[in-house]
PDB file of C-alpha atoms in Angstrom:
ATOM      1  CA  MET A 292       0.041  -0.104  -0.114  1.00 49.00           C
ATOM      2  CA  LEU A 293       1.655   3.597  -0.754  1.00 48.00           C
ATOM      3  CA  GLY A 294       1.571   6.658   1.966  1.00 52.00           C
ATOM      4  CA  SER A 295       0.665   9.637   1.053  1.00 49.00           C
ATOM      5  CA  ARG A 296       4.188  10.355  -0.164  1.00 55.00           C
ATOM      6  CA  GLY A 297       3.997   7.594  -2.601  1.00 51.00           C
ATOM      7  CA  TRP A 298       0.824   8.543  -4.396  1.00 47.00           C
ATOM      8  CA  ARG A 299       2.657  11.876  -4.883  1.00 51.00           C
ATOM      9  CA  PHE A 300       5.650  10.263  -6.788  1.00 50.00           C
ATOM     10  CA  ALA A 301       3.166   7.853  -8.551  1.00 49.00           C
ATOM     11  CA  MET A 302       1.254  10.885 -10.372  1.00 49.00           C
ATOM     12  CA  LEU A 303       4.299  12.719 -10.868  1.00 51.00           C
ATOM     13  CA  ALA A 304       5.685   9.854 -12.591  1.00 50.00           C
ATOM     14  CA  PHE A 305       2.736   9.016 -14.107  1.00 51.00           C
ATOM     15  CA  CYS A 306       1.981  12.876 -15.630  1.00 52.00           C
ATOM     16  CA  ALA A 307       5.679  12.277 -16.763  1.00 54.00           C
ATOM     17  CA  VAL A 308       5.186   9.607 -18.970  1.00 53.00           C
ATOM     18  CA  GLY A 309       2.056  10.868 -19.952  1.00 54.00           C
ATOM     19  CA  PRO A 310       0.887  14.579 -20.014  1.00 54.00           C
ATOM     20  CA  ALA A 311      -2.257  13.923 -22.085  1.00 55.00           C
ATOM     21  CA  ALA A 312      -3.539  12.213 -19.351  1.00 56.00           C
ATOM     22  CA  CYS A 313      -2.878  14.965 -17.028  1.00 62.00           C
ATOM     23  CA  ALA A 314      -3.963  17.381 -18.925  1.00 73.00           C
ATOM     24  CA  ALA A 315      -7.020  20.136 -17.158  1.00 80.00           C
ATOM     25  CA  ILE A 316     -10.723  18.858 -18.750  1.00 81.00           C
ATOM     26  CA  GLU A 317     -13.526  21.888 -19.135  1.00 81.00           C
ATOM     27  CA  ASN A 318     -16.810  21.002 -18.894  1.00 75.00           C
ATOM     28  CA  ALA A 319     -19.400  23.021 -19.882  1.00 74.00           C
ATOM     29  CA  PRO A 320     -20.928  24.668 -17.184  1.00 71.00           C
ATOM     30  CA  THR A 321     -24.568  23.176 -16.443  1.00 66.00           C
ATOM     31  CA  ALA A 322     -27.844  24.685 -15.108  1.00 68.00           C
ATOM     32  CA  ALA A 323     -28.927  23.594 -11.471  1.00 71.00           C
ATOM     33  CA  PRO A 324     -31.209  20.614 -11.652  1.00 68.00           C
ATOM     34  CA  ALA A 325     -33.655  23.307  -9.382  1.00 70.00           C
ATOM     35  CA  ASP A 326     -33.221  26.057 -11.686  1.00 74.00           C
ATOM     36  CA  GLY A 327     -36.615  26.302 -14.204  1.00 81.00           C
ATOM     37  CA  LEU A 328     -38.436  24.736 -11.720  1.00 90.00           C
ATOM     38  CA  ASP A 329     -41.169  25.924  -9.524  1.00 94.00           C
ATOM     39  CA  GLU A 330     -41.282  25.324  -5.273  1.00 96.00           C
ATOM     40  CA  THR A 331     -44.656  26.628  -4.745  1.00 96.00           C
ATOM     41  CA  VAL A 332     -46.146  23.889  -7.291  1.00 96.00           C
ATOM     42  CA  PHE A 333     -43.686  20.713  -5.851  1.00 96.00           C
ATOM     43  CA  ARG A 334     -44.927  21.847  -2.459  1.00 97.00           C
ATOM     44  CA  CYS A 335     -48.452  22.493  -3.452  1.00 97.00           C
ATOM     45  CA  SER A 336     -48.700  19.019  -6.008  1.00 96.00           C
ATOM     46  CA  VAL A 337     -45.756  17.010  -6.030  1.00 96.00           C
ATOM     47  CA  GLU A 338     -44.698  17.355  -2.146  1.00 97.00           C
ATOM     48  CA  PRO A 339     -47.858  15.909  -0.709  1.00 97.00           C
ATOM     49  CA  VAL A 340     -47.717  12.606  -3.393  1.00 96.00           C
ATOM     50  CA  LEU A 341     -44.105  11.996  -2.381  1.00 95.00           C
ATOM     51  CA  VAL A 342     -45.133  12.175   1.724  1.00 96.00           C
ATOM     52  CA  LYS A 343     -48.366   9.867   0.692  1.00 94.00           C
ATOM     53  CA  GLN A 344     -46.384   7.606  -1.635  1.00 93.00           C
ATOM     54  CA  CYS A 345     -42.849   7.489  -0.793  1.00 90.00           C
ATOM     55  CA  SER A 346     -41.564   8.816   3.008  1.00 89.00           C
ATOM     56  CA  TYR A 347     -41.784   5.588   4.374  1.00 85.00           C
ATOM     57  CA  THR A 348     -38.591   5.040   6.671  1.00 84.00           C
ATOM     58  CA  ALA A 349     -37.551   1.462   4.690  1.00 82.00           C
ATOM     59  CA  CYS A 350     -37.897   3.670   1.884  1.00 86.00           C
ATOM     60  CA  HIS A 351     -37.720   7.245   1.178  1.00 85.00           C
ATOM     61  CA  GLY A 352     -37.581   8.624   4.304  1.00 85.00           C
ATOM     62  CA  LEU A 353     -34.508   7.662   4.967  1.00 81.00           C
ATOM     63  CA  ALA A 354     -31.520  10.409   5.656  1.00 83.00           C
ATOM     64  CA  HIS A 355     -29.079   8.212   3.470  1.00 82.00           C
ATOM     65  CA  SER A 356     -32.226   7.997   0.380  1.00 85.00           C
ATOM     66  CA  PRO A 357     -31.121   9.236  -2.674  1.00 86.00           C
ATOM     67  CA  LEU A 358     -34.582  10.654  -2.735  1.00 91.00           C
ATOM     68  CA  ARG A 359     -34.854  11.671   0.864  1.00 93.00           C
ATOM     69  CA  ILE A 360     -38.516  12.636   2.150  1.00 95.00           C
ATOM     70  CA  TYR A 361     -39.104  14.341   5.187  1.00 95.00           C
ATOM     71  CA  SER A 362     -42.619  14.115   6.457  1.00 96.00           C
ATOM     72  CA  PRO A 363     -44.497  14.803   9.897  1.00 97.00           C
ATOM     73  CA  GLY A 364     -43.911  11.902  11.736  1.00 95.00           C
ATOM     74  CA  LYS A 365     -41.476   9.784   9.795  1.00 94.00           C
ATOM     75  CA  LEU A 366     -38.177  11.612   8.992  1.00 94.00           C
ATOM     76  CA  ARG A 367     -37.429  15.217  10.254  1.00 95.00           C
ATOM     77  CA  ALA A 368     -33.845  17.314   9.501  1.00 94.00           C
ATOM     78  CA  THR A 369     -33.668  17.488  13.434  1.00 94.00           C
ATOM     79  CA  THR A 370     -34.163  14.889  16.110  1.00 94.00           C
ATOM     80  CA  PRO A 371     -37.394  16.139  17.863  1.00 96.00           C
ATOM     81  CA  GLY A 372     -37.701  15.552  21.287  1.00 96.00           C
ATOM     82  CA  ASP A 373     -40.965  14.158  21.960  1.00 97.00           C
ATOM     83  CA  ILE A 374     -44.245  13.067  19.797  1.00 97.00           C
ATOM     84  CA  ASP A 375     -45.607  16.905  19.480  1.00 97.00           C
ATOM     85  CA  ALA A 376     -42.434  18.210  17.493  1.00 97.00           C
ATOM     86  CA  ALA A 377     -42.454  14.180  15.525  1.00 96.00           C
ATOM     87  CA  ILE A 378     -45.485  15.465  14.103  1.00 97.00           C
ATOM     88  CA  ALA A 379     -46.313  19.066  14.004  1.00 98.00           C
ATOM     89  CA  PRO A 380     -46.203  20.683  10.537  1.00 97.00           C
ATOM     90  CA  LEU A 381     -42.775  20.532   8.228  1.00 97.00           C
ATOM     91  CA  THR A 382     -40.284  23.409   8.786  1.00 97.00           C
ATOM     92  CA  ALA A 383     -39.396  25.218   5.977  1.00 97.00           C
ATOM     93  CA  GLY A 384     -35.898  24.074   5.225  1.00 97.00           C
ATOM     94  CA  GLU A 385     -37.614  20.841   5.003  1.00 97.00           C
ATOM     95  CA  HIS A 386     -39.732  21.391   2.566  1.00 97.00           C
ATOM     96  CA  HIS A 387     -37.088  23.561   0.476  1.00 96.00           C
ATOM     97  CA  ALA A 388     -34.675  20.405   1.181  1.00 95.00           C
ATOM     98  CA  ASN A 389     -37.474  18.130  -0.165  1.00 96.00           C
ATOM     99  CA  PHE A 390     -37.600  20.200  -3.197  1.00 95.00           C
ATOM    100  CA  LEU A 391     -34.273  20.049  -3.975  1.00 93.00           C
ATOM    101  CA  SER A 392     -34.298  16.607  -3.242  1.00 93.00           C
ATOM    102  CA  ALA A 393     -36.777  15.627  -5.956  1.00 94.00           C
ATOM    103  CA  SER A 394     -35.274  18.363  -8.346  1.00 91.00           C
ATOM    104  CA  GLY A 395     -31.835  16.410  -8.507  1.00 85.00           C
ATOM    105  CA  PHE A 396     -33.178  13.950 -10.089  1.00 80.00           C
ATOM    106  CA  ARG A 397     -33.850  16.057 -12.960  1.00 75.00           C
ATOM    107  CA  PHE A 398     -30.591  16.262 -13.550  1.00 65.00           C
ATOM    108  CA  GLY A 399     -28.732  15.337 -17.041  1.00 62.00           C
ATOM    109  CA  THR A 400     -32.126  15.054 -19.148  1.00 63.00           C
ATOM    110  CA  GLU A 401     -34.181  17.876 -20.943  1.00 68.00           C
ATOM    111  CA  ASP A 402     -36.792  15.334 -21.534  1.00 71.00           C
ATOM    112  CA  PRO A 403     -39.307  15.134 -18.549  1.00 69.00           C
ATOM    113  CA  LEU A 404     -40.314  11.876 -19.119  1.00 73.00           C
ATOM    114  CA  ASP A 405     -36.456  10.384 -19.279  1.00 77.00           C
ATOM    115  CA  ASN A 406     -36.654  11.281 -15.008  1.00 84.00           C
ATOM    116  CA  LEU A 407     -36.350   8.600 -12.460  1.00 84.00           C
ATOM    117  CA  LEU A 408     -39.395  10.338 -10.533  1.00 88.00           C
ATOM    118  CA  LEU A 409     -41.315   9.056 -13.259  1.00 89.00           C
ATOM    119  CA  ARG A 410     -40.641   6.218 -14.700  1.00 87.00           C
ATOM    120  CA  LYS A 411     -39.158   3.839 -11.769  1.00 85.00           C
ATOM    121  CA  THR A 412     -43.027   4.789 -10.547  1.00 89.00           C
ATOM    122  CA  LEU A 413     -44.571   3.148 -13.124  1.00 91.00           C
ATOM    123  CA  PRO A 414     -44.993  -0.572 -14.424  1.00 91.00           C
ATOM    124  CA  SER A 415     -42.546  -1.596 -16.805  1.00 88.00           C
ATOM    125  CA  THR A 416     -45.409  -2.981 -19.141  1.00 90.00           C
ATOM    126  CA  GLU A 417     -45.749   1.550 -18.951  1.00 88.00           C
ATOM    127  CA  GLY A 418     -42.688   1.845 -19.356  1.00 84.00           C
ATOM    128  CA  GLY A 419     -41.056   2.267 -15.994  1.00 84.00           C
ATOM    129  CA  TYR A 420     -37.973   1.254 -14.418  1.00 84.00           C
ATOM    130  CA  ALA A 421     -37.137  -0.980 -11.853  1.00 80.00           C
ATOM    131  CA  HIS A 422     -38.109  -0.222  -8.497  1.00 81.00           C
ATOM    132  CA  GLN A 423     -37.241  -1.568  -5.587  1.00 82.00           C
ATOM    133  CA  GLY A 424     -40.283  -0.301  -3.860  1.00 81.00           C
ATOM    134  CA  GLY A 425     -42.674  -2.098  -6.986  1.00 83.00           C
ATOM    135  CA  ALA A 426     -45.334   0.732  -9.172  1.00 87.00           C
ATOM    136  CA  ILE A 427     -46.395   3.181  -7.151  1.00 88.00           C
ATOM    137  CA  PHE A 428     -48.412   4.427  -9.738  1.00 90.00           C
ATOM    138  CA  ALA A 429     -50.640   2.064 -12.187  1.00 91.00           C
ATOM    139  CA  GLY A 430     -49.578   4.392 -15.216  1.00 92.00           C
ATOM    140  CA  THR A 431     -49.829   7.677 -16.812  1.00 92.00           C
ATOM    141  CA  GLY A 432     -52.758   8.587 -16.683  1.00 94.00           C
ATOM    142  CA  ASP A 433     -53.191   8.766 -12.649  1.00 95.00           C
ATOM    143  CA  PRO A 434     -53.871  12.491 -11.558  1.00 96.00           C
ATOM    144  CA  GLN A 435     -50.827  12.035  -8.898  1.00 95.00           C
ATOM    145  CA  TRP A 436     -47.803  11.073 -11.986  1.00 94.00           C
ATOM    146  CA  MET A 437     -49.424  13.407 -13.782  1.00 95.00           C
ATOM    147  CA  ALA A 438     -48.882  15.920 -10.966  1.00 95.00           C
ATOM    148  CA  ILE A 439     -44.941  15.203 -11.284  1.00 94.00           C
ATOM    149  CA  ASP A 440     -44.942  15.437 -14.838  1.00 92.00           C
ATOM    150  CA  ALA A 441     -46.692  18.591 -15.241  1.00 93.00           C
ATOM    151  CA  TRP A 442     -43.956  20.173 -12.222  1.00 93.00           C
ATOM    152  CA  LEU A 443     -41.183  18.390 -14.734  1.00 90.00           C
ATOM    153  CA  SER A 444     -42.167  19.929 -17.819  1.00 89.00           C
ATOM    154  CA  ARG A 445     -43.468  22.919 -16.209  1.00 89.00           C
ATOM    155  CA  THR A 446     -46.711  23.096 -16.592  1.00 91.00           C
ATOM    156  CA  GLY A 447     -48.166  22.325 -13.441  1.00 91.00           C
ATOM    157  CA  ARG A 448     -50.132  25.083 -11.664  1.00 92.00           C
ATOM    158  CA  CYS A 449     -51.413  25.260  -7.452  1.00 91.00           C
ATOM    159  CA  PRO A 450     -55.440  24.095  -7.298  1.00 80.00           C
TER     160      PRO A 450
END
């Protein structure tokens, strides 16, 4: 096993032999996944769906889950001191964290239909991807699925 000096020496030797491998790579800047998505629409029409369908403590109500959903009575941003704190309405910070968590699944795709929030919730017969929790919605006609799609497509509105 190489110590830190050994790794530095190995990298210097590698760069001396193959300098092209050590050249700087520039990536074009990309927009943040949340850019252009409406947080108000998320909060009124999408967040309730995610809280209801996905926030179970065995699923996306876990702090380490890639899609992490805070919800009353389940995962909270800070450990509640008592039952009243546990079931209290979400804080502004928890709402925003849910928005950012869900928005992150928009990264790298312009097509809203090519989004894991939409695809993993559908059965494979409806174009869905494998989801450990199984299909959440029967198809693209489900009003809850349509609310997520409208938010990602930037056509969603609050009732």
